[in-house]
mmCIF file of C-alpha atoms and ligand atoms in Angstrom:
data_model
loop_
_atom_site.group_PDB
_atom_site.id
_atom_site.type_symbol
_atom_site.label_atom_id
_atom_site.label_comp_id
_atom_site.label_asym_id
_atom_site.label_seq_id
_atom_site.Cartn_x
_atom_site.Cartn_y
_atom_site.Cartn_z
ATOM 1 C CA UNK A 1 18.912 -0.951 -21.119
ATOM 2 C CA UNK A 2 20.387 0.236 -17.857
ATOM 3 C CA UNK A 3 17.110 0.714 -16.046
ATOM 4 C CA UNK A 4 15.476 -2.073 -14.144
ATOM 5 C CA UNK A 5 12.030 -3.187 -15.178
ATOM 6 C CA UNK A 6 9.078 -3.268 -12.823
ATOM 7 C CA UNK A 7 6.255 -5.420 -14.106
ATOM 8 C CA UNK A 8 2.824 -4.938 -12.593
ATOM 9 C CA UNK A 9 0.392 -7.785 -13.064
ATOM 10 C CA UNK A 10 -3.031 -6.129 -13.271
ATOM 11 C CA UNK A 11 -4.961 -9.414 -13.571
ATOM 12 C CA UNK A 12 -3.296 -10.484 -10.300
ATOM 13 C CA UNK A 13 -4.370 -7.202 -8.697
ATOM 14 C CA UNK A 14 -7.913 -7.817 -9.865
ATOM 15 C CA UNK A 15 -7.797 -11.400 -8.593
ATOM 16 C CA UNK A 16 -6.753 -10.110 -5.158
ATOM 17 C CA UNK A 17 -9.598 -7.562 -5.101
ATOM 18 C CA UNK A 18 -12.085 -10.252 -6.116
ATOM 19 C CA UNK A 19 -10.746 -12.672 -3.497
ATOM 20 C CA UNK A 20 -11.101 -10.069 -0.726
ATOM 21 C CA UNK A 21 -14.514 -9.010 -2.058
ATOM 22 C CA UNK A 22 -15.645 -12.643 -1.963
ATOM 23 C CA UNK A 23 -14.842 -12.816 1.777
ATOM 24 C CA UNK A 24 -17.374 -10.122 2.568
ATOM 25 C CA UNK A 25 -21.040 -9.581 1.911
ATOM 26 C CA UNK A 26 -20.691 -5.794 1.986
ATOM 27 C CA UNK A 27 -19.332 -3.385 -0.614
ATOM 28 C CA UNK A 28 -15.565 -3.661 -1.147
ATOM 29 C CA UNK A 29 -13.808 -0.441 -2.063
ATOM 30 C CA UNK A 30 -10.132 -0.039 -2.922
ATOM 31 C CA UNK A 31 -7.464 2.021 -1.203
ATOM 32 C CA UNK A 32 -5.188 3.532 -3.860
ATOM 33 C CA UNK A 33 -3.276 6.121 -1.823
ATOM 34 C CA UNK A 34 0.464 6.754 -2.245
ATOM 35 C CA UNK A 35 0.336 6.272 -6.008
ATOM 36 C CA UNK A 36 -1.513 2.975 -5.706
ATOM 37 C CA UNK A 37 0.987 1.705 -3.084
ATOM 38 C CA UNK A 38 3.796 2.608 -5.443
ATOM 39 C CA UNK A 39 2.450 0.656 -8.416
ATOM 40 C CA UNK A 40 0.820 3.511 -10.350
ATOM 41 C CA UNK A 41 -2.438 5.060 -9.142
ATOM 42 C CA UNK A 42 -4.103 5.586 -12.512
ATOM 43 C CA UNK A 43 -3.423 2.145 -13.956
ATOM 44 C CA UNK A 44 -4.310 0.422 -10.701
ATOM 45 C CA UNK A 45 -7.514 2.404 -10.218
ATOM 46 C CA UNK A 46 -8.668 1.816 -13.807
ATOM 47 C CA UNK A 47 -8.106 -1.925 -13.497
ATOM 48 C CA UNK A 48 -9.983 -2.075 -10.191
ATOM 49 C CA UNK A 49 -12.853 0.014 -11.563
ATOM 50 C CA UNK A 50 -13.150 -2.384 -14.487
ATOM 51 C CA UNK A 51 -13.222 -5.259 -12.030
ATOM 52 C CA UNK A 52 -16.162 -3.625 -10.263
ATOM 53 C CA UNK A 53 -14.791 -1.385 -7.492
ATOM 54 C CA UNK A 54 -17.010 1.673 -7.125
ATOM 55 C CA UNK A 55 -15.443 3.456 -4.132
ATOM 56 C CA UNK A 56 -11.798 4.511 -3.919
ATOM 57 C CA UNK A 57 -9.845 5.776 -0.922
ATOM 58 C CA UNK A 58 -6.883 8.155 -0.991
ATOM 59 C CA UNK A 59 -4.904 9.925 1.716
ATOM 60 C CA UNK A 60 -5.129 13.461 0.365
ATOM 61 C CA UNK A 61 -7.177 15.534 -2.025
ATOM 62 C CA UNK A 62 -4.412 15.831 -4.642
ATOM 63 C CA UNK A 63 -4.369 12.053 -4.944
ATOM 64 C CA UNK A 64 -8.139 12.130 -5.335
ATOM 65 C CA UNK A 65 -7.785 14.504 -8.278
ATOM 66 C CA UNK A 66 -5.543 12.010 -10.080
ATOM 67 C CA UNK A 67 -8.035 9.209 -9.486
ATOM 68 C CA UNK A 68 -10.970 11.363 -10.628
ATOM 69 C CA UNK A 69 -9.164 12.259 -13.843
ATOM 70 C CA UNK A 70 -8.342 8.590 -14.448
ATOM 71 C CA UNK A 71 -11.819 7.238 -13.712
ATOM 72 C CA UNK A 72 -14.280 9.920 -14.773
ATOM 73 C CA UNK A 73 -17.333 11.093 -12.866
ATOM 74 C CA UNK A 74 -18.938 7.894 -11.558
ATOM 75 C CA UNK A 75 -16.846 6.334 -8.754
ATOM 76 C CA UNK A 76 -16.896 7.678 -5.225
ATOM 77 C CA UNK A 77 -13.496 8.985 -4.093
ATOM 78 C CA UNK A 78 -13.005 9.358 -0.337
ATOM 79 C CA UNK A 79 -10.169 11.341 1.233
ATOM 80 C CA UNK A 80 -8.855 10.090 4.601
ATOM 81 C CA UNK A 81 -7.210 13.399 5.554
ATOM 82 C CA UNK A 82 -10.623 15.041 5.304
ATOM 83 C CA UNK A 83 -11.232 18.657 4.395
ATOM 84 C CA UNK A 84 -7.968 20.548 4.821
ATOM 85 C CA UNK A 85 -7.611 24.294 4.612
ATOM 86 C CA UNK A 86 -7.096 25.239 0.957
ATOM 87 C CA UNK A 87 -8.746 22.073 -0.396
ATOM 88 C CA UNK A 88 -12.291 23.380 -0.780
ATOM 89 C CA UNK A 89 -12.124 24.087 -4.528
ATOM 90 C CA UNK A 90 -10.479 20.744 -5.256
ATOM 91 C CA UNK A 91 -13.047 18.869 -3.186
ATOM 92 C CA UNK A 92 -15.864 20.675 -4.991
ATOM 93 C CA UNK A 93 -14.466 20.527 -8.530
ATOM 94 C CA UNK A 94 -13.317 16.914 -8.350
ATOM 95 C CA UNK A 95 -16.356 15.732 -6.382
ATOM 96 C CA UNK A 96 -14.216 14.258 -3.614
ATOM 97 C CA UNK A 97 -15.748 13.001 -0.380
ATOM 98 C CA UNK A 98 -13.701 14.155 2.624
ATOM 99 C CA UNK A 99 -13.707 11.875 5.671
ATOM 100 C CA UNK A 100 -13.957 14.647 8.249
ATOM 101 C CA UNK A 101 -11.879 13.893 11.300
ATOM 102 C CA UNK A 102 -12.197 16.836 13.698
ATOM 103 C CA UNK A 103 -14.622 19.459 14.896
ATOM 104 C CA UNK A 104 -12.596 22.019 12.962
ATOM 105 C CA UNK A 105 -12.975 20.046 9.730
ATOM 106 C CA UNK A 106 -16.701 19.506 10.269
ATOM 107 C CA UNK A 107 -17.182 23.245 10.718
ATOM 108 C CA UNK A 108 -15.028 24.068 7.704
ATOM 109 C CA UNK A 109 -16.834 21.610 5.458
ATOM 110 C CA UNK A 110 -20.388 22.407 6.477
ATOM 111 C CA UNK A 111 -19.736 26.135 6.132
ATOM 112 C CA UNK A 112 -17.743 26.045 2.886
ATOM 113 C CA UNK A 113 -19.624 23.353 0.996
ATOM 114 C CA UNK A 114 -23.085 22.865 2.506
ATOM 115 C CA UNK A 115 -24.819 19.899 0.880
ATOM 116 C CA UNK A 116 -21.542 18.445 -0.510
ATOM 117 C CA UNK A 117 -21.140 14.753 0.433
ATOM 118 C CA UNK A 118 -18.848 13.920 3.345
ATOM 119 C CA UNK A 119 -18.020 11.104 5.704
ATOM 120 C CA UNK A 120 -17.007 11.129 9.369
ATOM 121 C CA UNK A 121 -13.990 9.442 10.910
ATOM 122 C CA UNK A 122 -14.265 8.251 14.473
ATOM 123 C CA UNK A 123 -11.396 7.398 16.747
ATOM 124 C CA UNK A 124 -11.978 4.032 18.407
ATOM 125 C CA UNK A 125 -8.577 3.886 20.070
ATOM 126 C CA UNK A 126 -5.820 4.278 17.517
ATOM 127 C CA UNK A 127 -5.460 7.971 18.378
ATOM 128 C CA UNK A 128 -4.414 8.979 14.908
ATOM 129 C CA UNK A 129 -7.432 10.501 13.135
ATOM 130 C CA UNK A 130 -11.077 10.977 13.979
ATOM 131 C CA UNK A 131 -13.518 12.320 16.545
ATOM 132 C CA UNK A 132 -13.151 11.004 20.071
ATOM 133 C CA UNK A 133 -16.184 9.299 21.621
ATOM 134 C CA UNK A 134 -17.045 12.368 23.721
ATOM 135 C CA UNK A 135 -16.805 14.726 20.741
ATOM 136 C CA UNK A 136 -18.972 12.430 18.678
ATOM 137 C CA UNK A 137 -21.549 12.137 21.468
ATOM 138 C CA UNK A 138 -21.784 15.919 21.605
ATOM 139 C CA UNK A 139 -22.014 16.392 17.833
ATOM 140 C CA UNK A 140 -23.799 13.402 16.388
ATOM 141 C CA UNK A 141 -27.282 14.887 16.598
ATOM 142 C CA UNK A 142 -26.012 17.873 14.618
ATOM 143 C CA UNK A 143 -23.934 15.892 12.132
ATOM 144 C CA UNK A 144 -26.246 12.972 11.340
ATOM 145 C CA UNK A 145 -29.080 15.175 9.943
ATOM 146 C CA UNK A 146 -26.511 16.472 7.395
ATOM 147 C CA UNK A 147 -26.518 12.927 5.961
ATOM 148 C CA UNK A 148 -22.895 11.765 6.014
ATOM 149 C CA UNK A 149 -22.340 9.085 3.371
ATOM 150 C CA UNK A 150 -20.084 6.975 5.628
ATOM 151 C CA UNK A 151 -19.008 6.708 9.235
ATOM 152 C CA UNK A 152 -15.650 4.991 9.552
ATOM 153 C CA UNK A 153 -12.871 4.086 11.949
ATOM 154 C CA UNK A 154 -9.531 2.307 11.574
ATOM 155 C CA UNK A 155 -8.040 -0.676 13.407
ATOM 156 C CA UNK A 156 -4.589 -0.356 14.964
ATOM 157 C CA UNK A 157 -3.717 -4.064 15.285
ATOM 158 C CA UNK A 158 -5.738 -5.843 12.596
ATOM 159 C CA UNK A 159 -2.630 -7.663 11.337
ATOM 160 C CA UNK A 160 -2.526 -9.506 14.686
ATOM 161 C CA UNK A 161 -5.813 -11.459 14.868
ATOM 162 C CA UNK A 162 -5.321 -12.407 18.519
ATOM 163 C CA UNK A 163 -4.629 -8.882 19.700
ATOM 164 C CA UNK A 164 -7.246 -7.748 22.261
ATOM 165 C CA UNK A 165 -7.216 -4.261 20.707
ATOM 166 C CA UNK A 166 -9.322 -5.590 17.798
ATOM 167 C CA UNK A 167 -12.265 -6.568 19.984
ATOM 168 C CA UNK A 168 -11.922 -3.368 22.030
ATOM 169 C CA UNK A 169 -12.093 -1.173 18.938
ATOM 170 C CA UNK A 170 -14.995 -3.215 17.559
ATOM 171 C CA UNK A 171 -16.930 -2.709 20.811
ATOM 172 C CA UNK A 172 -16.189 1.019 20.804
ATOM 173 C CA UNK A 173 -17.283 1.315 17.177
ATOM 174 C CA UNK A 174 -20.563 -0.409 18.056
ATOM 175 C CA UNK A 175 -21.100 1.884 21.035
ATOM 176 C CA UNK A 176 -20.470 4.939 18.858
ATOM 177 C CA UNK A 177 -22.536 3.918 15.828
ATOM 178 C CA UNK A 178 -25.210 1.330 16.660
ATOM 179 C CA UNK A 179 -28.662 2.527 15.691
ATOM 180 C CA UNK A 180 -27.628 5.093 13.107
ATOM 181 C CA UNK A 181 -28.703 4.607 9.513
ATOM 182 C CA UNK A 182 -25.435 5.864 7.954
ATOM 183 C CA UNK A 183 -23.337 3.133 6.274
ATOM 184 C CA UNK A 184 -20.376 2.089 8.448
ATOM 185 C CA UNK A 185 -16.798 0.963 7.701
ATOM 186 C CA UNK A 186 -14.119 -0.406 10.005
ATOM 187 C CA UNK A 187 -12.026 -2.915 8.019
ATOM 188 C CA UNK A 188 -8.988 -2.523 5.777
ATOM 189 C CA UNK A 189 -7.150 -5.666 4.570
ATOM 190 C CA UNK A 190 -6.469 -6.951 8.081
ATOM 191 C CA UNK A 191 -10.022 -6.269 9.239
ATOM 192 C CA UNK A 192 -11.490 -8.254 6.335
ATOM 193 C CA UNK A 193 -9.464 -11.268 7.478
ATOM 194 C CA UNK A 194 -10.674 -10.874 11.086
ATOM 195 C CA UNK A 195 -14.133 -12.004 10.011
ATOM 196 C CA UNK A 196 -17.637 -10.806 9.194
ATOM 197 C CA UNK A 197 -18.284 -8.961 12.457
ATOM 198 C CA UNK A 198 -15.640 -6.452 11.350
ATOM 199 C CA UNK A 199 -17.081 -5.858 7.858
ATOM 200 C CA UNK A 200 -20.155 -3.622 8.433
ATOM 201 C CA UNK A 201 -21.281 -1.972 5.152
ATOM 202 C CA UNK A 202 -17.967 -1.212 3.453
ATOM 203 C CA UNK A 203 -14.402 -2.581 3.489
ATOM 204 C CA UNK A 204 -11.390 -0.540 2.355
ATOM 205 C CA UNK A 205 -8.539 -2.946 1.505
ATOM 206 C CA UNK A 206 -5.209 -1.597 0.323
ATOM 207 C CA UNK A 207 -2.074 -3.678 0.819
ATOM 208 C CA UNK A 208 -3.746 -7.036 0.153
ATOM 209 C CA UNK A 209 -4.701 -5.876 -3.338
ATOM 210 C CA UNK A 210 -1.030 -5.350 -4.110
ATOM 211 C CA UNK A 211 0.051 -8.754 -2.813
ATOM 212 C CA UNK A 212 1.102 -7.816 0.713
ATOM 213 C CA UNK A 213 0.617 -9.274 4.190
ATOM 214 C CA UNK A 214 -1.524 -9.866 6.135
ATOM 215 C CA UNK A 215 -3.373 -11.275 3.073
ATOM 216 C CA UNK A 216 -1.251 -14.409 2.919
ATOM 217 C CA UNK A 217 -3.227 -15.905 0.015
ATOM 218 C CA UNK A 218 -2.576 -12.858 -2.153
ATOM 219 C CA UNK A 219 -1.251 -13.344 -5.672
ATOM 220 C CA UNK A 220 2.000 -11.416 -6.211
ATOM 221 C CA UNK A 221 1.481 -8.278 -8.283
ATOM 222 C CA UNK A 222 4.945 -6.689 -8.544
ATOM 223 C CA UNK A 223 7.892 -8.257 -10.418
ATOM 224 C CA UNK A 224 11.235 -6.532 -10.550
ATOM 225 C CA UNK A 225 14.148 -7.501 -12.798
ATOM 226 C CA UNK A 226 17.540 -5.832 -12.510
ATOM 227 C CA UNK A 227 19.854 -5.856 -15.541
ATOM 228 C CA UNK A 228 23.417 -7.075 -15.029
ATOM 229 C CA UNK A 229 25.836 -4.320 -15.999
ATOM 230 C CA UNK A 230 29.088 -6.173 -15.434
ATOM 231 C CA UNK A 231 30.367 -9.514 -14.127
ATOM 232 C CA UNK A 232 33.840 -9.924 -12.647
ATOM 233 C CA UNK A 233 35.993 -12.572 -10.998
ATOM 234 C CA UNK A 234 37.160 -11.862 -7.465
ATOM 235 C CA UNK A 235 40.026 -13.718 -5.791
ATOM 236 C CA UNK A 236 39.732 -15.244 -2.352
ATOM 237 C CA UNK A 237 40.461 -12.465 0.164
ATOM 238 C CA UNK A 238 39.342 -9.566 -2.072
ATOM 239 C CA UNK A 239 36.571 -7.270 -0.869
ATOM 240 C CA UNK A 240 33.466 -5.961 -2.632
ATOM 241 C CA UNK A 241 31.700 -2.626 -2.295
ATOM 242 C CA UNK A 242 31.726 0.324 0.081
ATOM 243 C CA UNK A 243 33.403 -0.092 3.449
ATOM 244 C CA UNK A 244 34.771 -3.533 2.519
ATOM 245 C CA UNK A 245 31.925 -5.257 4.344
ATOM 246 C CA UNK A 246 32.227 -8.464 2.295
ATOM 247 C CA UNK A 247 35.354 -10.520 1.708
ATOM 248 C CA UNK A 248 35.464 -13.411 -0.776
ATOM 249 C CA UNK A 249 36.012 -16.732 0.993
ATOM 250 C CA UNK A 250 36.667 -18.429 -2.368
ATOM 251 C CA UNK A 251 37.208 -17.471 -6.001
ATOM 252 C CA UNK A 252 33.900 -15.742 -6.759
ATOM 253 C CA UNK A 253 31.929 -14.308 -9.686
ATOM 254 C CA UNK A 254 30.278 -11.059 -8.821
ATOM 255 C CA UNK A 255 27.483 -9.532 -10.907
ATOM 256 C CA UNK A 256 26.851 -5.812 -10.567
ATOM 257 C CA UNK A 257 23.188 -5.051 -11.245
ATOM 258 C CA UNK A 258 21.422 -1.784 -11.881
ATOM 259 C CA UNK A 259 19.260 -0.423 -8.995
ATOM 260 C CA UNK A 260 20.030 0.599 -5.477
ATOM 261 C CA UNK A 261 18.666 2.401 -2.493
ATOM 262 C CA UNK A 262 17.678 5.372 -4.677
ATOM 263 C CA UNK A 263 15.194 2.972 -6.286
ATOM 264 C CA UNK A 264 13.687 1.846 -3.007
ATOM 265 C CA UNK A 265 15.890 -1.218 -2.532
ATOM 266 C CA UNK A 266 16.770 0.010 0.882
ATOM 267 C CA UNK A 267 20.288 -0.376 2.169
ATOM 268 C CA UNK A 268 19.163 -2.100 5.359
ATOM 269 C CA UNK A 269 18.085 -5.268 3.555
ATOM 270 C CA UNK A 270 21.541 -5.797 2.049
ATOM 271 C CA UNK A 271 23.183 -8.613 3.959
ATOM 272 C CA UNK A 272 19.976 -10.634 4.335
ATOM 273 C CA UNK A 273 18.533 -10.369 0.857
ATOM 274 C CA UNK A 274 19.067 -12.334 -2.327
ATOM 275 C CA UNK A 275 18.304 -12.034 -5.991
ATOM 276 C CA UNK A 276 17.145 -14.906 -8.122
ATOM 277 C CA UNK A 277 18.017 -16.360 -11.473
ATOM 278 C CA UNK A 278 15.119 -18.669 -12.223
ATOM 279 C CA UNK A 279 15.062 -20.953 -9.196
ATOM 280 C CA UNK A 280 18.679 -20.229 -8.215
ATOM 281 C CA UNK A 281 19.324 -17.950 -5.276
ATOM 282 C CA UNK A 282 22.141 -15.398 -5.539
ATOM 283 C CA UNK A 283 23.022 -13.567 -2.315
ATOM 284 C CA UNK A 284 23.647 -9.839 -2.209
ATOM 285 C CA UNK A 285 27.250 -9.224 -1.165
ATOM 286 C CA UNK A 286 28.620 -5.987 0.224
ATOM 287 C CA UNK A 287 26.702 -2.780 0.709
ATOM 288 C CA UNK A 288 23.758 -1.811 -1.451
ATOM 289 C CA UNK A 289 24.779 1.485 -3.032
ATOM 290 C CA UNK A 290 22.672 4.254 -4.575
ATOM 291 C CA UNK A 291 22.397 2.836 -8.081
ATOM 292 C CA UNK A 292 24.049 -0.561 -7.890
ATOM 293 C CA UNK A 293 23.920 -3.883 -6.083
ATOM 294 C CA UNK A 294 26.636 -6.555 -6.136
ATOM 295 C CA UNK A 295 25.521 -10.172 -6.206
ATOM 296 C CA UNK A 296 27.359 -13.479 -5.828
ATOM 297 C CA UNK A 297 26.642 -15.508 -8.971
ATOM 298 C CA UNK A 298 29.511 -17.980 -8.563
ATOM 299 C CA UNK A 299 27.230 -21.009 -8.477
ATOM 300 C CA UNK A 300 25.239 -20.207 -11.610
ATOM 301 C CA UNK A 301 26.000 -22.345 -14.629
ATOM 302 C CA UNK A 302 25.364 -19.519 -17.113
ATOM 303 C CA UNK A 303 25.959 -15.775 -17.243
ATOM 304 C CA UNK A 304 22.761 -13.978 -16.299
ATOM 305 C CA UNK A 305 21.707 -10.888 -18.280
ATOM 306 C CA UNK A 306 19.314 -9.920 -15.474
ATOM 307 C CA UNK A 307 18.465 -11.063 -11.952
ATOM 308 C CA UNK A 308 15.097 -10.700 -10.286
ATOM 309 C CA UNK A 309 14.525 -9.278 -6.840
ATOM 310 C CA UNK A 310 10.728 -9.546 -6.823
ATOM 311 C CA UNK A 311 9.084 -12.580 -8.374
ATOM 312 C CA UNK A 312 6.396 -15.083 -7.466
ATOM 313 C CA UNK A 313 8.624 -16.738 -4.806
ATOM 314 C CA UNK A 314 10.421 -13.695 -3.424
ATOM 315 C CA UNK A 315 7.735 -11.136 -2.632
ATOM 316 C CA UNK A 316 7.631 -7.704 -1.054
ATOM 317 C CA UNK A 317 7.244 -9.518 2.275
ATOM 318 C CA UNK A 318 10.504 -11.438 1.766
ATOM 319 C CA UNK A 319 12.348 -8.184 1.130
ATOM 320 C CA UNK A 320 10.590 -6.501 4.016
ATOM 321 C CA UNK A 321 11.705 -9.269 6.384
ATOM 322 C CA UNK A 322 15.287 -8.912 5.157
ATOM 323 C CA UNK A 323 15.172 -5.169 5.824
ATOM 324 C CA UNK A 324 13.345 -5.352 9.138
ATOM 325 C CA UNK A 325 10.342 -3.489 7.762
ATOM 326 C CA UNK A 326 6.909 -4.212 6.279
ATOM 327 C CA UNK A 327 5.749 -4.920 2.727
ATOM 328 C CA UNK A 328 3.901 -1.574 2.662
ATOM 329 C CA UNK A 329 7.217 0.256 2.911
ATOM 330 C CA UNK A 330 8.910 -1.823 0.213
ATOM 331 C CA UNK A 331 5.973 -1.245 -2.171
ATOM 332 C CA UNK A 332 5.622 2.469 -1.574
ATOM 333 C CA UNK A 333 9.396 2.975 -1.848
ATOM 334 C CA UNK A 334 9.623 1.436 -5.351
ATOM 335 C CA UNK A 335 11.452 4.073 -7.293
ATOM 336 C CA UNK A 336 10.746 6.392 -10.151
ATOM 337 C CA UNK A 337 13.609 5.166 -12.351
ATOM 338 C CA UNK A 338 12.155 1.771 -13.189
ATOM 339 C CA UNK A 339 10.694 1.228 -16.600
ATOM 340 C CA UNK A 340 7.191 0.132 -15.711
ATOM 341 C CA UNK A 341 5.301 -2.431 -17.691
ATOM 342 C CA UNK A 342 1.675 -3.316 -17.043
ATOM 343 C CA UNK A 343 0.431 -6.796 -17.811
ATOM 344 C CA UNK A 344 -3.221 -6.606 -18.823
ATOM 345 C CA UNK A 345 -5.770 -9.401 -19.094
HETATM 346 C C1 PLP B 401 -4.179 2.872 4.442
HETATM 347 C C2 PLP B 401 -5.553 2.750 5.009
HETATM 348 C C3 PLP B 401 -6.405 1.706 4.606
HETATM 349 C C4 PLP B 401 -5.906 0.521 3.796
HETATM 350 O O1 PLP B 401 -5.146 -0.270 4.682
HETATM 351 P P1 PLP B 401 -4.429 -1.635 4.281
HETATM 352 O O2 PLP B 401 -3.857 -2.120 5.547
HETATM 353 O O3 PLP B 401 -3.381 -1.276 3.282
HETATM 354 O O4 PLP B 401 -5.463 -2.544 3.708
HETATM 355 C C5 PLP B 401 -7.714 1.738 5.022
HETATM 356 N N1 PLP B 401 -8.158 2.720 5.857
HETATM 357 C C6 PLP B 401 -7.351 3.720 6.291
HETATM 358 C C7 PLP B 401 -7.908 4.756 7.197
HETATM 359 C C8 PLP B 401 -6.029 3.761 5.898
HETATM 360 O O5 PLP B 401 -5.230 4.735 6.346
#
């Protein structure tokens, strides 16, 4: 088979959710936006629902529809982008809970769907989504009697525990919400790790469920094996790949494997990344191309039929470091051409 195989370990995903849930004494939801961080929204959401998650978070209403169809009527599905123009029917039909983030959205929602559950997003300093403190002060006495199901905000620097922004946002969140009876939520994965004062009534982890930083104790969830299409000998002084960026310094064996930047193995990680054959490390040589990667397998004692790029030692974080990016981007870039296999319990 010429396609690479992406294996998704659902018991590992569940173990990560349980481990994060065990760190809190509040409800732990699950963020499954961007197709479950690239790993397959329906499969991921079903596994997490079986494990006990009852509230799911998505970025937009269309993603919420997919989760609703996968999970049936019971779980709560919250939409971070709120109530956008044109989404009213979807929000109503799929029983989605928009996290309203502006005066415009509050007006739209309360006029279009009076009595339909909603949450409110507050901006505590990230300046991305949510009502500013002054807007909230002016509106809260109007909004709170409409019984929002959640009041939430998002931390900008939660992956850096020492960053003073965390305490500043926590203080602002307290100022904006202390004394109200609505359930509150501030923490995603990073916020859970900051400690109990960040947990409030609901946590919304995403990346940690899928094995990414900052949850350093996460169990890896994604495994990616690339089939070897061809192996060739290259003389000292010969070059490999586009633009001749790699020259053999010795007689070398080069394996050409299937997958490239069109599959999310971004070109920027090329010269710093490696593939693995069991415990043996095989460096990428030359440019990563659209569908193919060339790998130095000179030191292997047998001919590999496949090499792995994600396994339990080399994780999305390893690849992210090689590419100068973050695990989130590696996960959500994983391509549509992989044959996907789900390990179940
Ligand atoms: C993406 C997102 C989350 C989940 O964040 P992770 O860092 O992946 O745990 C939670 N809340 C909001 C508002 C988000 O945008």
